[in-house]
Coordinates of C-alpha atoms and ligand atoms in Angstrom, one line a residue:
X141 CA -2.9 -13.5 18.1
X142 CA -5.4 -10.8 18.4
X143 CA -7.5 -10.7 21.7
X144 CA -11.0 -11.3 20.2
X145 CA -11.2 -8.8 17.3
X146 CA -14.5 -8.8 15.2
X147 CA -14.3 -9.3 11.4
X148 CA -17.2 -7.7 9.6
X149 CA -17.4 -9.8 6.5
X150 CA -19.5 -8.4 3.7
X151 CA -19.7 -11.2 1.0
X152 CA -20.3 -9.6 -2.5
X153 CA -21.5 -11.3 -5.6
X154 CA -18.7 -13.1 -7.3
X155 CA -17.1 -16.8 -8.1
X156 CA -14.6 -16.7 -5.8
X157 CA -17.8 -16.1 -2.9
X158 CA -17.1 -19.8 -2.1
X159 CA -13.4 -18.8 -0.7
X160 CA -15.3 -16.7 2.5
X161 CA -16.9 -20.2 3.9
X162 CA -13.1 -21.2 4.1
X163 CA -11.9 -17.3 5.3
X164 CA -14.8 -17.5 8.1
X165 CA -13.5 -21.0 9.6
X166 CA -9.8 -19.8 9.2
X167 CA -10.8 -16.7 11.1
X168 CA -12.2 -18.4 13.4
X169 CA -8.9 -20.4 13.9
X170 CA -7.5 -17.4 14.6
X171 CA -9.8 -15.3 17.3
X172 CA -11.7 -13.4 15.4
X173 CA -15.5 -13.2 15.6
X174 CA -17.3 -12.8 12.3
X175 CA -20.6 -11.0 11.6
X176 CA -21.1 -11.8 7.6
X177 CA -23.6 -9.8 5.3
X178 CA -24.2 -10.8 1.7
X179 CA -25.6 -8.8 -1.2
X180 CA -28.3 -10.6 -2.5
X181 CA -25.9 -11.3 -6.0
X182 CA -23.8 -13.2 -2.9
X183 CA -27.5 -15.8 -2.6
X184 CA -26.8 -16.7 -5.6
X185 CA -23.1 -18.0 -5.8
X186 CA -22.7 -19.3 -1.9
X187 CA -25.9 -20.2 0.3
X188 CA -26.9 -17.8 3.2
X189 CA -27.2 -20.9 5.2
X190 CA -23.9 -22.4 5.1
X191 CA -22.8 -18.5 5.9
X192 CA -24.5 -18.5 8.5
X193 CA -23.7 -21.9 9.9
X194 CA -20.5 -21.1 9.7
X195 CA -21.1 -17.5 11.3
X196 CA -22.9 -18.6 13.8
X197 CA -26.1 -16.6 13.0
X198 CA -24.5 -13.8 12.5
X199 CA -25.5 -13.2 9.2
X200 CA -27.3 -10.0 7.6
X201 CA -28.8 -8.9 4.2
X202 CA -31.6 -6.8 4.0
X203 CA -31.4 -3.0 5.0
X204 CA -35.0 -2.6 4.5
X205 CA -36.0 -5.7 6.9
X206 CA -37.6 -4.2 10.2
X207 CA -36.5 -7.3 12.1
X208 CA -32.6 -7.3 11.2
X209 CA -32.8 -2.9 11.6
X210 CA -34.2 -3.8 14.7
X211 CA -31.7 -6.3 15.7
X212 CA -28.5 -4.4 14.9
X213 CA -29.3 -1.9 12.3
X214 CA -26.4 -1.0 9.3
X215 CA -24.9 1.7 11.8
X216 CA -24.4 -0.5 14.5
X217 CA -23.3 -3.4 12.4
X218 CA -19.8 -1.3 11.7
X219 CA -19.7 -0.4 15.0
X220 CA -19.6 -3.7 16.4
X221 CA -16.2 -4.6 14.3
X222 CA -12.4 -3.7 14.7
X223 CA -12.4 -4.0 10.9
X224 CA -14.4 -4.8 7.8
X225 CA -13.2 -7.2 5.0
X226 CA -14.8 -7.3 1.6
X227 CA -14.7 -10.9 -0.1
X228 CA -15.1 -11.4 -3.2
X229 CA -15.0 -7.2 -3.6
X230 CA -16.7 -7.5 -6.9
X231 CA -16.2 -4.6 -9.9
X232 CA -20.0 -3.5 -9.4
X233 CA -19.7 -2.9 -5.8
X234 CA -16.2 -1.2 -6.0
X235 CA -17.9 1.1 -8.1
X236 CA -20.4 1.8 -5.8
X237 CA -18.5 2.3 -3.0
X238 CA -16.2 4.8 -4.7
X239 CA -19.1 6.9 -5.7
X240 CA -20.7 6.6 -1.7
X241 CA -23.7 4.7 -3.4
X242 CA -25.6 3.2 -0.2
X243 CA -28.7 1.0 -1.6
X244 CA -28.2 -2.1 0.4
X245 CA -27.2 -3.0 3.9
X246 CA -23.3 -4.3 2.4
X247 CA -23.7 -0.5 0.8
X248 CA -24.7 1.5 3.4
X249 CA -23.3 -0.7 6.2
X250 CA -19.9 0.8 4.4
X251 CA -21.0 4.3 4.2
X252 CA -21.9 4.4 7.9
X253 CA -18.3 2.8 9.2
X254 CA -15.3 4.6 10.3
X255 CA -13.0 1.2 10.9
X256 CA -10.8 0.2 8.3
X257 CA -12.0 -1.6 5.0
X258 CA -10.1 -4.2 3.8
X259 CA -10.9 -4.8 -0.3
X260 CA -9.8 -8.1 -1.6
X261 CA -10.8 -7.8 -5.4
X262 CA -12.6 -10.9 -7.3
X263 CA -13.3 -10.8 -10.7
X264 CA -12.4 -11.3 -14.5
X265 CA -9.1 -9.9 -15.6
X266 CA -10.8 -7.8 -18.1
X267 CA -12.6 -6.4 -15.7
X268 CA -10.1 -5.5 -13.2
X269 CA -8.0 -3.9 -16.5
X270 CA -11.0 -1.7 -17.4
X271 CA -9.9 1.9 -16.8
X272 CA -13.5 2.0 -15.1
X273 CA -12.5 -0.5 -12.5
X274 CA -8.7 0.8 -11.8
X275 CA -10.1 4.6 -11.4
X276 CA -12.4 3.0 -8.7
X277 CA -9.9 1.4 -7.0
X278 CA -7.7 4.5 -6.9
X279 CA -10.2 6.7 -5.6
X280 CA -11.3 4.1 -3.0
X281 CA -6.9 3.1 -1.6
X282 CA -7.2 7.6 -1.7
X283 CA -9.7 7.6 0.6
X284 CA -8.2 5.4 3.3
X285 CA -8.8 1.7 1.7
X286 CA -6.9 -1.1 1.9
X287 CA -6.3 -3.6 -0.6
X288 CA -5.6 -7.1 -0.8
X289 CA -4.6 -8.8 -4.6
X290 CA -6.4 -9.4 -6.7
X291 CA -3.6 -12.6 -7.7
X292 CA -2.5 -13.4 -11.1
X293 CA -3.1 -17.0 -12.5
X294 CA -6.0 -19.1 -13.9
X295 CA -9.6 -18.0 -13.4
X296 CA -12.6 -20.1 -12.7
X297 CA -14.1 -19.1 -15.9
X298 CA -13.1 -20.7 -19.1
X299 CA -9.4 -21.1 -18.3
X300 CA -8.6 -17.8 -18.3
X301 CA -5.5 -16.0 -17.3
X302 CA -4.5 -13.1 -15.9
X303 CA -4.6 -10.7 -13.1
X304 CA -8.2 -10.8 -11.1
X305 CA -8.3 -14.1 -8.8
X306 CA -9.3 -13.1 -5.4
X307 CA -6.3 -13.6 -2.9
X308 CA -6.2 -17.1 -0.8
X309 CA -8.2 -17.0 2.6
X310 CA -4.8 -16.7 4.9
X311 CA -3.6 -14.0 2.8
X312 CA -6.8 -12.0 3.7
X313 CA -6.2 -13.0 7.4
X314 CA -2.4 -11.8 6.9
X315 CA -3.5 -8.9 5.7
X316 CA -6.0 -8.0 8.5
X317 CA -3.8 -8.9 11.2
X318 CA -1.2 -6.6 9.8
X319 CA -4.3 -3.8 9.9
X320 CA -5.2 -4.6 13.0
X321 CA -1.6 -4.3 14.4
X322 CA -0.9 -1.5 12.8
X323 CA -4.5 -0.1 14.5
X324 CA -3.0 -1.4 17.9
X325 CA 0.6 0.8 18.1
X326 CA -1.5 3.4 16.2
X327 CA -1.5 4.7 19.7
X328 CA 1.6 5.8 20.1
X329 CA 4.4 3.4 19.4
X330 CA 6.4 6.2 17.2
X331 CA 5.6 8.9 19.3
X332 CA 8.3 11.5 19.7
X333 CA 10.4 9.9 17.0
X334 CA 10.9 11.8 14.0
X335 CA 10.8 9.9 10.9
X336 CA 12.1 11.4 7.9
X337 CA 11.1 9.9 4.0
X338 CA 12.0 10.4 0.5
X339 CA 9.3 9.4 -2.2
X340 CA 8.6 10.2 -5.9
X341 CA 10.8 10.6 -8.6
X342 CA 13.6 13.4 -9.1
X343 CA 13.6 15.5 -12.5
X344 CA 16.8 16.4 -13.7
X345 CA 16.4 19.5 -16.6
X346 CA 17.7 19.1 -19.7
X347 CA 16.7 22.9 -20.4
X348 CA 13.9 24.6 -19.1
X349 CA 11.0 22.3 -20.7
X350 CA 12.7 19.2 -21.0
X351 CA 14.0 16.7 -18.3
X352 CA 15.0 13.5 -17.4
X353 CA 12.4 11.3 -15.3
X354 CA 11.1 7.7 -14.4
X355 CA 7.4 6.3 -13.6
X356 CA 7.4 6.5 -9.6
X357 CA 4.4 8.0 -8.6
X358 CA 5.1 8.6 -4.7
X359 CA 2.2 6.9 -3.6
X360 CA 4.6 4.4 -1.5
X361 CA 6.0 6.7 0.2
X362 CA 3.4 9.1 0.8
X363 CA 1.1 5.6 2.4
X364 CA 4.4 5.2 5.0
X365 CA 4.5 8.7 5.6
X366 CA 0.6 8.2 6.4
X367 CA 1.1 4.9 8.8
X368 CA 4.2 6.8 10.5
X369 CA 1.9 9.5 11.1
X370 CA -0.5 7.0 13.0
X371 CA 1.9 5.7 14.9
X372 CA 2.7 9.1 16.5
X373 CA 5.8 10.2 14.6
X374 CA 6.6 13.6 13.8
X375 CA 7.3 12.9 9.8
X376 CA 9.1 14.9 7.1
X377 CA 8.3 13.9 3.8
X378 CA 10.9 14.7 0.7
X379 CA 9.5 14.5 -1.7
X380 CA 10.2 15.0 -5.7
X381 CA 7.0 15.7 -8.1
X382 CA 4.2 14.3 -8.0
X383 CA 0.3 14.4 -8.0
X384 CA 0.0 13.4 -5.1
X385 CA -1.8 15.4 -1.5
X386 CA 0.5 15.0 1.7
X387 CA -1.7 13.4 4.9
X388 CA -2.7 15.5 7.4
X389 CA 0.3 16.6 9.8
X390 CA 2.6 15.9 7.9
X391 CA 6.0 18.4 6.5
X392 CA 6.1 17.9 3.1
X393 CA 9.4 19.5 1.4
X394 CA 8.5 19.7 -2.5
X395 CA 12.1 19.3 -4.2
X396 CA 12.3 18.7 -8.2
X397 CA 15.6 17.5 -8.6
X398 CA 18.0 15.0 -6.8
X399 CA 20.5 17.6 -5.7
X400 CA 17.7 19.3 -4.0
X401 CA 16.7 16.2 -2.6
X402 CA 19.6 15.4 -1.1
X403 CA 20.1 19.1 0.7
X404 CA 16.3 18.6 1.8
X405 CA 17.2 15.5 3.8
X406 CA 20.0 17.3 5.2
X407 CA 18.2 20.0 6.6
X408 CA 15.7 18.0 8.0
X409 CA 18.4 15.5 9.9
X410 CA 18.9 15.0 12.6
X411 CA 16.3 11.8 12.2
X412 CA 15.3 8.7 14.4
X413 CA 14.4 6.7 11.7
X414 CA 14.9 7.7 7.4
X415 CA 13.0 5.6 5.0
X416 CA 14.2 6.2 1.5
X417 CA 11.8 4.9 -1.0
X418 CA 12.2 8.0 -3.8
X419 CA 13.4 6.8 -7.1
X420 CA 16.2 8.9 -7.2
X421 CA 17.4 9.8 -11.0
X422 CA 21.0 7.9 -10.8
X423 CA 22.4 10.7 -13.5
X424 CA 21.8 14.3 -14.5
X425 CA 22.8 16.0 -17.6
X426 CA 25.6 18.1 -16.9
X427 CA 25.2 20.2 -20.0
X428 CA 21.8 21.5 -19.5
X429 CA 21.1 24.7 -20.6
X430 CA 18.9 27.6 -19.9
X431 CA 17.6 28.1 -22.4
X432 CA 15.4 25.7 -24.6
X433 CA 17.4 23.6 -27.0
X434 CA 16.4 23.6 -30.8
X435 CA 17.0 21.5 -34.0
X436 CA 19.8 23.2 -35.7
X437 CA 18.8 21.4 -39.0
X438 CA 21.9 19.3 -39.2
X439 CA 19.8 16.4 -38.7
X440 CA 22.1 15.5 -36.0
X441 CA 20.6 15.6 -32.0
X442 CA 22.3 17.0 -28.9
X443 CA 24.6 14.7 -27.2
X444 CA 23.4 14.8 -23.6
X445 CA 26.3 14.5 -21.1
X446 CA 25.7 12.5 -18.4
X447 CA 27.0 13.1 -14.7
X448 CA 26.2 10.8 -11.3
X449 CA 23.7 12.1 -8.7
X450 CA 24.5 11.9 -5.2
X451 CA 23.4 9.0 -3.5
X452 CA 21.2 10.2 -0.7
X453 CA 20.9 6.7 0.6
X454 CA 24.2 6.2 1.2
X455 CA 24.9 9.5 2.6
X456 CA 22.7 9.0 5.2
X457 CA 23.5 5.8 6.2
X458 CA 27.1 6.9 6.4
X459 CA 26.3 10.1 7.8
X460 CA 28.5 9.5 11.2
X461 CA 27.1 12.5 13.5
X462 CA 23.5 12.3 12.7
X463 CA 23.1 8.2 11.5
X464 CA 19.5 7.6 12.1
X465 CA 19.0 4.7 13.9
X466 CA 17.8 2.9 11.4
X467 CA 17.9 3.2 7.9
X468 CA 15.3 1.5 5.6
X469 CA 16.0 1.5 1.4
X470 CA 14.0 0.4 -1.4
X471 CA 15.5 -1.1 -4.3
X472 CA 13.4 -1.6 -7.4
X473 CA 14.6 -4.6 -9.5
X474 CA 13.6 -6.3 -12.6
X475 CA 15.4 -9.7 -11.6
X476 CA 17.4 -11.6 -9.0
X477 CA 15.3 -9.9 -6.5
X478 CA 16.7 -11.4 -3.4
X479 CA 20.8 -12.0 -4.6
X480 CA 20.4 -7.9 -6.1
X481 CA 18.8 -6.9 -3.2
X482 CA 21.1 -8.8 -0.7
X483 CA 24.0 -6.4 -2.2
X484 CA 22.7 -3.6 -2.2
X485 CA 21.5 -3.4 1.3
X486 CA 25.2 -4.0 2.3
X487 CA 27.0 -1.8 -0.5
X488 CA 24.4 1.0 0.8
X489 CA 25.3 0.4 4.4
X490 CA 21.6 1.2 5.3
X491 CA 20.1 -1.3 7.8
X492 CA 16.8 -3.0 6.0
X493 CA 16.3 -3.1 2.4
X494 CA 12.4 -3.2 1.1
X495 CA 13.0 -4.9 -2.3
X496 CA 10.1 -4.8 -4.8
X497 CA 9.6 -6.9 -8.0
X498 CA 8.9 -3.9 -11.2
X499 CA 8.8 -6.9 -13.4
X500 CA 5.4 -6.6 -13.3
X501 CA 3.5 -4.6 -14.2
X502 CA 1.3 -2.6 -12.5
X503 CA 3.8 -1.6 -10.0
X504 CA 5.5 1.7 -10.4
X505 CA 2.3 4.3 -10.5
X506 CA 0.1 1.2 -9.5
X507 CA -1.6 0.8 -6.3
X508 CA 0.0 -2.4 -4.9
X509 CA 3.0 -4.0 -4.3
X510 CA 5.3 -7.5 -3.6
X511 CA 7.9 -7.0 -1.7
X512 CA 10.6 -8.7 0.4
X513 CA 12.4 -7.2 3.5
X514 CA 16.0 -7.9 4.1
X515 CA 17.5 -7.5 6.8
X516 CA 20.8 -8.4 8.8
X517 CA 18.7 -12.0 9.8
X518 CA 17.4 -12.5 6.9
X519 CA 14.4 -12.2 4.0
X520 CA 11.1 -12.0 4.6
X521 CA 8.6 -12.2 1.4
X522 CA 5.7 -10.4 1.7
X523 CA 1.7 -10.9 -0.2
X524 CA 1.1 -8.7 -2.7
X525 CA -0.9 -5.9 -1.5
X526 CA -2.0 -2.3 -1.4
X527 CA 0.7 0.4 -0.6
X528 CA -0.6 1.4 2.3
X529 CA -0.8 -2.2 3.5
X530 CA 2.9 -2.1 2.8
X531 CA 3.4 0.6 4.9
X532 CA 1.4 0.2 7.6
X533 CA 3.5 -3.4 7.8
X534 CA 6.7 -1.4 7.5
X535 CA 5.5 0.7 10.2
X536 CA 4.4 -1.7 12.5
X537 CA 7.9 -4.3 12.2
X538 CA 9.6 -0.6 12.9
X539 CA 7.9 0.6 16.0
X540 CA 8.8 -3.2 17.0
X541 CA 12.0 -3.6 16.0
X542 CA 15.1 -3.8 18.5
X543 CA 17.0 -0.7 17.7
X544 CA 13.7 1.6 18.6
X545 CA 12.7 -0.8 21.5
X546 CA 15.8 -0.1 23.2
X547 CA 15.8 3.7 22.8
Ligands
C5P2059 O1 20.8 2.2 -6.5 P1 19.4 2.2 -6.5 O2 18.8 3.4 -7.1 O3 18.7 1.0 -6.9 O4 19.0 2.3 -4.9 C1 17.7 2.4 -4.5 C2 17.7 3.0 -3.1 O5 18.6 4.1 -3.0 C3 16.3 3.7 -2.7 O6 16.2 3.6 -1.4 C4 16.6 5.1 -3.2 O7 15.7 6.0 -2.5 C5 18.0 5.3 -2.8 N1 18.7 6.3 -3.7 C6 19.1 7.5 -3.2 N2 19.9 8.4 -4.0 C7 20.3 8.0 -5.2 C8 19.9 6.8 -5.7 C9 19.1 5.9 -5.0 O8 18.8 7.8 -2.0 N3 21.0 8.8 -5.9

């Protein structure tokens, strides 16, 4: 329970805008205070007096009102909160906000904070799909955003189905307590630890212009590198190739194939902590060539031979003179989550497992993630939500957990 944090709630223009007056009272259950400001699309699906009821009249929504400027004024409204949430994040606003468009006070209020934002998309699955929509919501997670859903399941609208329903009040409070506490051990709780991560796929040549790859874009384990970071960590990130810009502070070793990978992470142990979340090609072709290969005209194709990688996970894990003290894996699976998951933390030997569901489908290159968290006492499931969410969770049950506690 958080000693009195304050939620800035901006309330945009959507269907599920009836969920906040349930998210405010929840809150409230909680400790949090709430200041709320709707966009004036907001007036017209949830009534700026049951708001502000509920908000105790703390309720804003005109930037151009000398009264309400006078009384807080859009600067000082982000100011006065530990963290502002988003509900119903519409498409329209998303897109204003990734663009730095300030033409309201929910706008500009946004523009003018430096606390973390908290997104929890509402809207038509159609929209959320639009390529529009999804290049918004990447450039807004880039700069710093977090994200919460949007669910999959029926809409309000004409019984459709599909991924766009805003997430459940409690998993909007999960998720900002999770912020929050990651905010709290920001200062320091890793300090002096070095933490050492593998993210991205490996390439493994076939010849010089051909090779071997899968769909991980890194952006996982580039968002724990970023919460390690926070937390005071001296990080090394290994990671294979991808499009992606390392946070500030961070060592980032650009490696291409998993050999490399694995000789990376070696030179960068000794480690307090390793969290291997790279998708790690389990073969390379042992008959690549250098040179590039070409149709012979027998109509009939190469045969690639195919040899086993080293497993970098499990070499670390059994690494006797330099064992982190703890080692975290991911394990990507398409079903029996739990039961897969379960044996693979133990047939690794590493000491938590982060298991995500690739089922579906937005999640390798995509910008969330369901996970579970195994461990030696159990398995935790986790909301869906953005990466760095994720990782800023990971971070924080690390920098509490009893092996770094006791050292
Ligand atoms: O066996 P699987 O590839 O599902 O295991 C996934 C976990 O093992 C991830 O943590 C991944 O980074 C790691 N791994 C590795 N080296 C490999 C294969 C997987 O470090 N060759």
């Amino acid at each position: 329970m958080p000693d009195k944090k304050n939620i800035l709630l901006i309330i945009g223009g959507g269907i599920a805008a009836y969920k906040v007056l349930e998210f405010i009272r929840r809150a409230q259950d909680r400790g949090y205070g709430i200041t709320a400001v709707m966009t004036k699309a907001a007036e017209e699906f949830v009534t700026p007096l049951s708001v502000s009821t509920l908000a105790k009249g703390k309720l804003y929504s005109n930037l151009f009102d000398r009264q309400e400027e006078m009384d807080v004024g859009h600067i000082r409204l982000s100011r006065l909160a530990d963290i502002v949430v988003v509900a119903p994040a519409t498409a329209n606003f998303m897109a204003k906000l990734a663009h730095g468009l300030a033409d309201d006070l929910a706008s500009a209020t946004l523009l003018a904070n430096d606390k973390p934002i908290l997104l929890a998309p509402g809207m038509n699955p159609k929209m959320w799909n639009h390529p529009a929509t999804q290049r918004n919501v990447t450039q807004l997670t880039d700069d710093g955003m977090h994200l919460i859903g949007p669910m999959s399941g029926e809409m309000a609208e004409d019984n459709e189905a599909g991924t766009g329903r805003m997430a459940e009040p409690l998993q909007i409070l999960d998720a900002v307590d999770s912020i929050l506490q990651q905010t709290n051990i920001e200062d320091r709780a890793l300090s002096g630890k070095h933490v050492l991560i593998t993210a991205g796929p490996t390439h493994e040549p076939i010849d010089p212009v051909r090779y071997i790859a899968n769909r991980s874009s890194g952006k996982q384990g580039f968002a724990i590198a970023r919460a390690a970071q926070r937390a005071g960590a001296s990080v090394t990130l290994v990671s294979g190739p991808v499009k992606l810009e390392p946070p500030q502070g961070v060592t980032l070793v650009r490696v291409e194939t998993a050999r490399q990978m694995k000789q990376a992470v070696e030179d960068a142990l000794p480690a307090d902590i390793a969290i291997m979340s790279a998708a790690v090609a389990d073969w390379r072709v042992a008959n690549s060539t250098d040179k590039k290969q070409k149709k012979d005209g027998s109509g009939t194709p190469p045969a690639l031979d195919l040899t086993e990688n080293p497993d970098i996970l499990r070499f670390v894990s059994q690494e006797t003179e330099h064992r982190p003290m703890l080692v975290v894996g991911f394990a990507a699976e398409t079903n029996d989550l739990v039961e897969n998951a379960t044996k693979k933390r133990k047939r690794k030997g590493c000491d938590w497992l982060v298991a995500n569901d690739v089922s579906q489908e937005d999640v390798m290159g995509g910008d969330t993630n369901t996970v579970h968290l195994i461990t030696e006492d159990g398995v935790t499931a986790w909301p869906k939500a953005s990466k760095q969410i994720v990782a800023d969770r990971l971070i924080a049950e690390i920098a509490a957990s009893a092996p770094l506690r006791n050292n």
